[in-house]
CSV table of C-alpha atoms and ligand atoms in Angstrom, one decimal:
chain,number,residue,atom,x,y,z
E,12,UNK,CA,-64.2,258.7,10.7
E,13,UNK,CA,-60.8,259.4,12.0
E,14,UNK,CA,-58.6,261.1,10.1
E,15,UNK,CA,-55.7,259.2,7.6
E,16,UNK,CA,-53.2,260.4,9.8
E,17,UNK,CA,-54.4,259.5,13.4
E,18,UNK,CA,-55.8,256.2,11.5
E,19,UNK,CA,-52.3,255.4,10.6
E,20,UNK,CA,-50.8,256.6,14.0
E,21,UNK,CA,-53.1,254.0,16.1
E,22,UNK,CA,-52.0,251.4,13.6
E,23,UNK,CA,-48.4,252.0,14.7
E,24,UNK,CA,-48.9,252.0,18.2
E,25,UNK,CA,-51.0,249.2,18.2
E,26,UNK,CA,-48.7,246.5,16.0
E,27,UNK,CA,-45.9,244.5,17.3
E,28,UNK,CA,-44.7,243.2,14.1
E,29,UNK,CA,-43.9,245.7,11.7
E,30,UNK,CA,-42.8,245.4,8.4
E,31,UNK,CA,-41.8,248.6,6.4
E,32,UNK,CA,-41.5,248.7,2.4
E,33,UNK,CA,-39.6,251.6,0.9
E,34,UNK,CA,-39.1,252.7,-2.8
E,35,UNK,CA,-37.4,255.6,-4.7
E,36,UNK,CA,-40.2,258.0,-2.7
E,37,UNK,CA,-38.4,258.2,0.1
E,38,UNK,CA,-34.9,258.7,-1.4
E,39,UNK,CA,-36.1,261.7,-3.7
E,40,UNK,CA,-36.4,263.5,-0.9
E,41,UNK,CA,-32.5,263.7,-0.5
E,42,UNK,CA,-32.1,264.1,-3.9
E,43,UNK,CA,-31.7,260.5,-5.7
E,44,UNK,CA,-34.0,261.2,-8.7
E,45,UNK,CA,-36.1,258.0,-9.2
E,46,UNK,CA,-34.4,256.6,-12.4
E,47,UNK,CA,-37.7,255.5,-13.7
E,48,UNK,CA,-39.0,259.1,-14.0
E,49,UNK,CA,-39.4,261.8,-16.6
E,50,UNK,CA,-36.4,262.4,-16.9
E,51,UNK,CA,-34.6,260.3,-14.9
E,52,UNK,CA,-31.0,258.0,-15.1
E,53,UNK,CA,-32.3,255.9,-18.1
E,54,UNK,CA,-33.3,258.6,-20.1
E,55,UNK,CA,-29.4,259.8,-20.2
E,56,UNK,CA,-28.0,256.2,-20.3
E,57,UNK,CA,-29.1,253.0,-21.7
E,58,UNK,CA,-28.8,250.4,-19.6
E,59,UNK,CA,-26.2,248.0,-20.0
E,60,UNK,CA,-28.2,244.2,-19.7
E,61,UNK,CA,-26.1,241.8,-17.3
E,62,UNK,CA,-25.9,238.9,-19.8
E,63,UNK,CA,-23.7,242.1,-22.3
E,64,UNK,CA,-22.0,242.6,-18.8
E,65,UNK,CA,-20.7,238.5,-18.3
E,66,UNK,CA,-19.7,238.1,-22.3
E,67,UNK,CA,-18.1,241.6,-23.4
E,68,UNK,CA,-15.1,244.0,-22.0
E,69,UNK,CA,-16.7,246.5,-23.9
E,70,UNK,CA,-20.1,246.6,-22.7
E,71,UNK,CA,-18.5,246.1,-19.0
E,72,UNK,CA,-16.2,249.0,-19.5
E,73,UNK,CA,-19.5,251.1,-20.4
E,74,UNK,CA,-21.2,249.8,-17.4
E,75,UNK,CA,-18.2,251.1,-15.1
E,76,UNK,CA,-18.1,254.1,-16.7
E,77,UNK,CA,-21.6,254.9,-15.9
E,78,UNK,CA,-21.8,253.3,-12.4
E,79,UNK,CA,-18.4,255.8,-11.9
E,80,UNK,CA,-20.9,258.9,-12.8
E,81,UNK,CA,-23.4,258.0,-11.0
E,82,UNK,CA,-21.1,257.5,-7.6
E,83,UNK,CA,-19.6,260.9,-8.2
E,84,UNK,CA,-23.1,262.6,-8.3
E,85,UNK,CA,-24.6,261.1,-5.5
E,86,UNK,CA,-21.9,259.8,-3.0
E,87,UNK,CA,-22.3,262.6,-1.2
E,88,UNK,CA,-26.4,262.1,0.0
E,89,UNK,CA,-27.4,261.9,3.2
E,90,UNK,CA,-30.6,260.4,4.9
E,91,UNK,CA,-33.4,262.4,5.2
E,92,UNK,CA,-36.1,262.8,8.7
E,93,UNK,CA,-38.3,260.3,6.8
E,94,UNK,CA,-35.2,257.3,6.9
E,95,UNK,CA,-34.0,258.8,10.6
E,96,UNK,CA,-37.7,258.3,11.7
E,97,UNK,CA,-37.8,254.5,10.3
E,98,UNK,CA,-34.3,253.6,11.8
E,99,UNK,CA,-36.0,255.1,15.1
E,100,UNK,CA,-39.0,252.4,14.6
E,101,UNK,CA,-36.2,249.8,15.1
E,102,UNK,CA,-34.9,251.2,18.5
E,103,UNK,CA,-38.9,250.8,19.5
E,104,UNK,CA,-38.5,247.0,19.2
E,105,UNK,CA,-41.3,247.2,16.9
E,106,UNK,CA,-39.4,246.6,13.8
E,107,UNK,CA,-39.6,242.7,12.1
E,108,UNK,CA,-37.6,244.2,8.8
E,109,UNK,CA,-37.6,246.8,6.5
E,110,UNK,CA,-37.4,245.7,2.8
E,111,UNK,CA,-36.5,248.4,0.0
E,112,UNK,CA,-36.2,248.6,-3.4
E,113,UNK,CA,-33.5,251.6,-3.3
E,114,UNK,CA,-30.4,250.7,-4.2
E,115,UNK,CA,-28.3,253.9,-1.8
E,116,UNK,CA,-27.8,252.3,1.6
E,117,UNK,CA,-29.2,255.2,3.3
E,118,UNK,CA,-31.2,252.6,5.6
E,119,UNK,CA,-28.5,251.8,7.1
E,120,UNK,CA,-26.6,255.3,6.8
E,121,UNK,CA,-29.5,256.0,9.3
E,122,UNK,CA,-29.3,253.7,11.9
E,123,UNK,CA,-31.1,250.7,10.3
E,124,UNK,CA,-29.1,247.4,11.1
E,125,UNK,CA,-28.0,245.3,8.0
E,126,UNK,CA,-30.0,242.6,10.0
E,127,UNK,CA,-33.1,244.6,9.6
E,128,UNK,CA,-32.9,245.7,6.0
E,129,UNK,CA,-33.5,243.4,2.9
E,130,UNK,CA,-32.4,245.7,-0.6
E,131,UNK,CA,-34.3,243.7,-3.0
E,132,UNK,CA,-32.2,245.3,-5.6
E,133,UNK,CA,-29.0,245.1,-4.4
E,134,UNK,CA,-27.1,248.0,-2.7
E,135,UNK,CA,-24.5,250.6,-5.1
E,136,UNK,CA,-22.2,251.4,-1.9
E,137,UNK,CA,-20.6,247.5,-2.4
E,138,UNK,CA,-18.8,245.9,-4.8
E,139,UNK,CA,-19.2,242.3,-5.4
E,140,UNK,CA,-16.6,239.4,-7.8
E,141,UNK,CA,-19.5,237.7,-9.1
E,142,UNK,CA,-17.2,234.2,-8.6
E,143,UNK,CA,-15.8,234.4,-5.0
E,144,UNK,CA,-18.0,237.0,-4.0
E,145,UNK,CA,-15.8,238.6,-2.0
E,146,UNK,CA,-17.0,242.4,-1.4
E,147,UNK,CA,-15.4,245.8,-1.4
E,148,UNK,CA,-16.3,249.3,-0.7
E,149,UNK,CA,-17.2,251.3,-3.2
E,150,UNK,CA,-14.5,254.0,-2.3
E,151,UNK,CA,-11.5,251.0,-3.2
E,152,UNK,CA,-12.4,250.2,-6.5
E,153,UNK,CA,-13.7,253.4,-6.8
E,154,UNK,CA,-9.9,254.4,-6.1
E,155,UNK,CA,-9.0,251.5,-9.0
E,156,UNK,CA,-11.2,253.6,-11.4
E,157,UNK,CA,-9.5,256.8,-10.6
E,158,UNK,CA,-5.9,254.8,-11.4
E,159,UNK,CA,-7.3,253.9,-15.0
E,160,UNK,CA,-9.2,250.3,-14.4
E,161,UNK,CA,-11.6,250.4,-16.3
E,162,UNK,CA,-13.6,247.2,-16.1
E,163,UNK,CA,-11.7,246.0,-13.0
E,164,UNK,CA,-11.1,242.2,-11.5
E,165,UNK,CA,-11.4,240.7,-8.3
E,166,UNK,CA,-7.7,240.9,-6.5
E,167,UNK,CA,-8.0,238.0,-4.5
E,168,UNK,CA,-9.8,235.5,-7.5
E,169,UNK,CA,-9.3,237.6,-11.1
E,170,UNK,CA,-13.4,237.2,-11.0
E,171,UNK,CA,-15.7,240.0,-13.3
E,172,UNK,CA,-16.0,242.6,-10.1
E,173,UNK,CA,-19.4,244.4,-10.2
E,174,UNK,CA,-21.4,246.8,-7.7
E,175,UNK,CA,-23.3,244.4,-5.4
E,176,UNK,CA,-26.6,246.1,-7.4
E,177,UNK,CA,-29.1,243.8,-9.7
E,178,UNK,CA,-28.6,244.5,-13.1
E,179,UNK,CA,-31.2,244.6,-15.9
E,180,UNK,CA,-31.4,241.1,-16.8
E,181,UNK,CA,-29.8,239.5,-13.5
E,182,UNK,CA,-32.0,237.3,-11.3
E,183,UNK,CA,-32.9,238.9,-8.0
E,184,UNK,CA,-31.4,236.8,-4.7
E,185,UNK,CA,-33.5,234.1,-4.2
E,186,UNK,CA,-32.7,234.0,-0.3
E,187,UNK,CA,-33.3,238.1,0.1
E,188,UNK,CA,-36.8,237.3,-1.8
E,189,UNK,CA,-37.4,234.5,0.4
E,190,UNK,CA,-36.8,236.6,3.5
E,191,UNK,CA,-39.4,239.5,2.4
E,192,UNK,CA,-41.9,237.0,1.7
E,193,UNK,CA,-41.4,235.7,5.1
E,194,UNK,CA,-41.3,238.8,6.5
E,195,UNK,CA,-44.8,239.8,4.8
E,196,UNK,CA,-46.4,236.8,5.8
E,197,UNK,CA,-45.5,237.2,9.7
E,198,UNK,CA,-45.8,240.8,10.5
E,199,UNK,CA,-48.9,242.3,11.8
E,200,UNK,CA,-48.7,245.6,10.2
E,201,UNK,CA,-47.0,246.7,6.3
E,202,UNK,CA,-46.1,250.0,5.9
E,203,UNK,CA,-45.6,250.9,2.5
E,204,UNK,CA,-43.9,254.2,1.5
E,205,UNK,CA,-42.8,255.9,-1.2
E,206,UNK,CA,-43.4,253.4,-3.8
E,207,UNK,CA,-46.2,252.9,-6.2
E,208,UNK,CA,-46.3,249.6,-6.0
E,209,UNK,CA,-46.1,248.9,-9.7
E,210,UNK,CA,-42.6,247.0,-10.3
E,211,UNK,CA,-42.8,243.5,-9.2
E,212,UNK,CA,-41.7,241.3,-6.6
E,213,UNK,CA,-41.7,244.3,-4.2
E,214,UNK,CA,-45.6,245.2,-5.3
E,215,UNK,CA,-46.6,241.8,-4.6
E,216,UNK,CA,-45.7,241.6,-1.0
E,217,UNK,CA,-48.5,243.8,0.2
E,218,UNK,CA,-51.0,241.3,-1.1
E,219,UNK,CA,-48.9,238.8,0.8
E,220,UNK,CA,-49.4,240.7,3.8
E,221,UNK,CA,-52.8,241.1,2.9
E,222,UNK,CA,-54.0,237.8,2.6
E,223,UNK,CA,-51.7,237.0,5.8
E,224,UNK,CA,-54.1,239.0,7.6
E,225,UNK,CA,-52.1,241.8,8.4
E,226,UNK,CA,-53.4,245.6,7.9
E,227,UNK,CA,-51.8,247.2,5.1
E,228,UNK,CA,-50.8,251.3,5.5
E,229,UNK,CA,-49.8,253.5,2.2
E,230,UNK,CA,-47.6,256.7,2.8
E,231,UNK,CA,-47.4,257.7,-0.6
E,232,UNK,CA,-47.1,261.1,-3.1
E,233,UNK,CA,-49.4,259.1,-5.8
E,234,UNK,CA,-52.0,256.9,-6.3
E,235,UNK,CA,-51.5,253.1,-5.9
E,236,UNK,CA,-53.4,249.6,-7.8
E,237,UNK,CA,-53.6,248.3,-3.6
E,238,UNK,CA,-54.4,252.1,-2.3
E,239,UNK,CA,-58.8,250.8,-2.1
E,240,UNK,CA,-57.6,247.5,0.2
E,241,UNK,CA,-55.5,249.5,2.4
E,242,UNK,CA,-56.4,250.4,6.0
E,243,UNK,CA,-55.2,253.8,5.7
E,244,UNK,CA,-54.1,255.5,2.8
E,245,UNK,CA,-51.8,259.3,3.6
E,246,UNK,CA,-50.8,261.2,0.9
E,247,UNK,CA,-48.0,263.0,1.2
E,248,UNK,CA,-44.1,263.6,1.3
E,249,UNK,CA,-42.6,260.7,3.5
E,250,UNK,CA,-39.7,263.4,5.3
E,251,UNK,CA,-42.4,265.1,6.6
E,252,UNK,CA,-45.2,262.9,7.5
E,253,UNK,CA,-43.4,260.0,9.2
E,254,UNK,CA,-41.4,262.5,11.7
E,255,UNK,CA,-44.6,263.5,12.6
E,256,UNK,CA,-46.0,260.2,13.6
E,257,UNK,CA,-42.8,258.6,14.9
E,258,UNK,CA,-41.4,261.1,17.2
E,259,UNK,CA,-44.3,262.1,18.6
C,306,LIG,ZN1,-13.0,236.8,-6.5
């Protein structure tokens, strides 16, 4: 029997339709602790729900105030070999989509295209007015923040403004879920990494690919519930392993 990681090397080379799922695996690894860990975000803060968010200053004000924090602590990460490696799948032609549940943008930061990358849960480097939807930067209403705003308003609408992440509480895009569902049922190969495919709707889309009759690969630090229906199962940190097999 071949070993995991040749296994999962001839299942690269040999699919045409690739679809990649990330979680907060392969974000640790630049240093974005994975909030629902021992100690992670929500252990410091307690979350503020998006239905408090829509009906109360207050409770919008404490949501700033946080997402401020959180900016200042980790504006400054940068993509690791394991995201330089994916955005390299892409330039192979290989590439159908990546979808992830990370919320960082360093997909993109690393050469993904936006075309190419569904964020299930949104993504922190965007703010959104939740009733034009118009976006902005982080860094301009970050700037508003820094000037004393503290639960600020659209400029073009007077909407609620809010980081283009889903909230505790807030329905997940339907057309961004309808997309990875695609996505799953069309590729050829799924590689998951760095999740443990626990949270829903992300977990489900492996079984999607599944039962679409596509092979299913885990790159993974833990144990999985889909890791005895996989094709290949590695185990092991996803900067170093998926340099190895993409480069090479
Ligand atoms: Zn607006």
């Amino acid at each position: 029997m071949m070993e995991p990681l040749s296994r999962l090397k001839t299942l690269l080379g040999k699919s045409s339709r690739l679809v990649v799922l990330t979680g907060a695996g392969i974000s640790t690894e630049s240093g974005i602790p994975d909030y629902r860990s021992p100690g992670g975000l929500w252990e410091k803060y307690s979350p503020v729900y998006f239905q408090e968010f829509l009906r109360d200053e207050n409770a919008r004000e404490l949501y700033w105030l946080q997402k401020k924090e959180l900016y200042e602590q980790f504006h400054a990460v940068k993509p690791n070999p394991g995201h330089i490696a994916l955005a390299h799948l892409e330039k192979t032609g290989k590439l159908l989509g990546l979808i992830t549940q990370n919320i960082d943008g360093l997909h993109q930061e690393a050469g993904n295209s936006a075309a190419k990358v569904l964020e299930i849960h949104g993504n922190s480097r965007i703010t959104i007015c939740l009733s034009c939807r118009s976006e902005d930067p982080w860094e301009k209403t970050h700037e508003r923040l820094l000037k004393g705003e503290k639960a600020p308003r659209c400029l073009s609408c007077g909407g609620l403004q809010k980081p283009a992440t889903v909230s505790f509480g807030e329905p997940l895009n339907t057309d961004t879920l309808n997309w990875a569902r695609e996505w799953s049922e069309s590729c050829d190969l799924m590689l998951v990494v760095g999740t443990s495919l626990v949270v829903e709707p992300a977990a489900g889309l492996p079984r999607i690919a599944l039962l679409s009759g596509a092979a299913l690969a885990i790159l993974n630090l833990g144990e999985t519930p889909l890791d005895a229906e996989a094709d290949v199962v590695v185990r092991g940190p996803a900067g170093t392993v998926l340099p190895g097999l993409i480069s090479a």
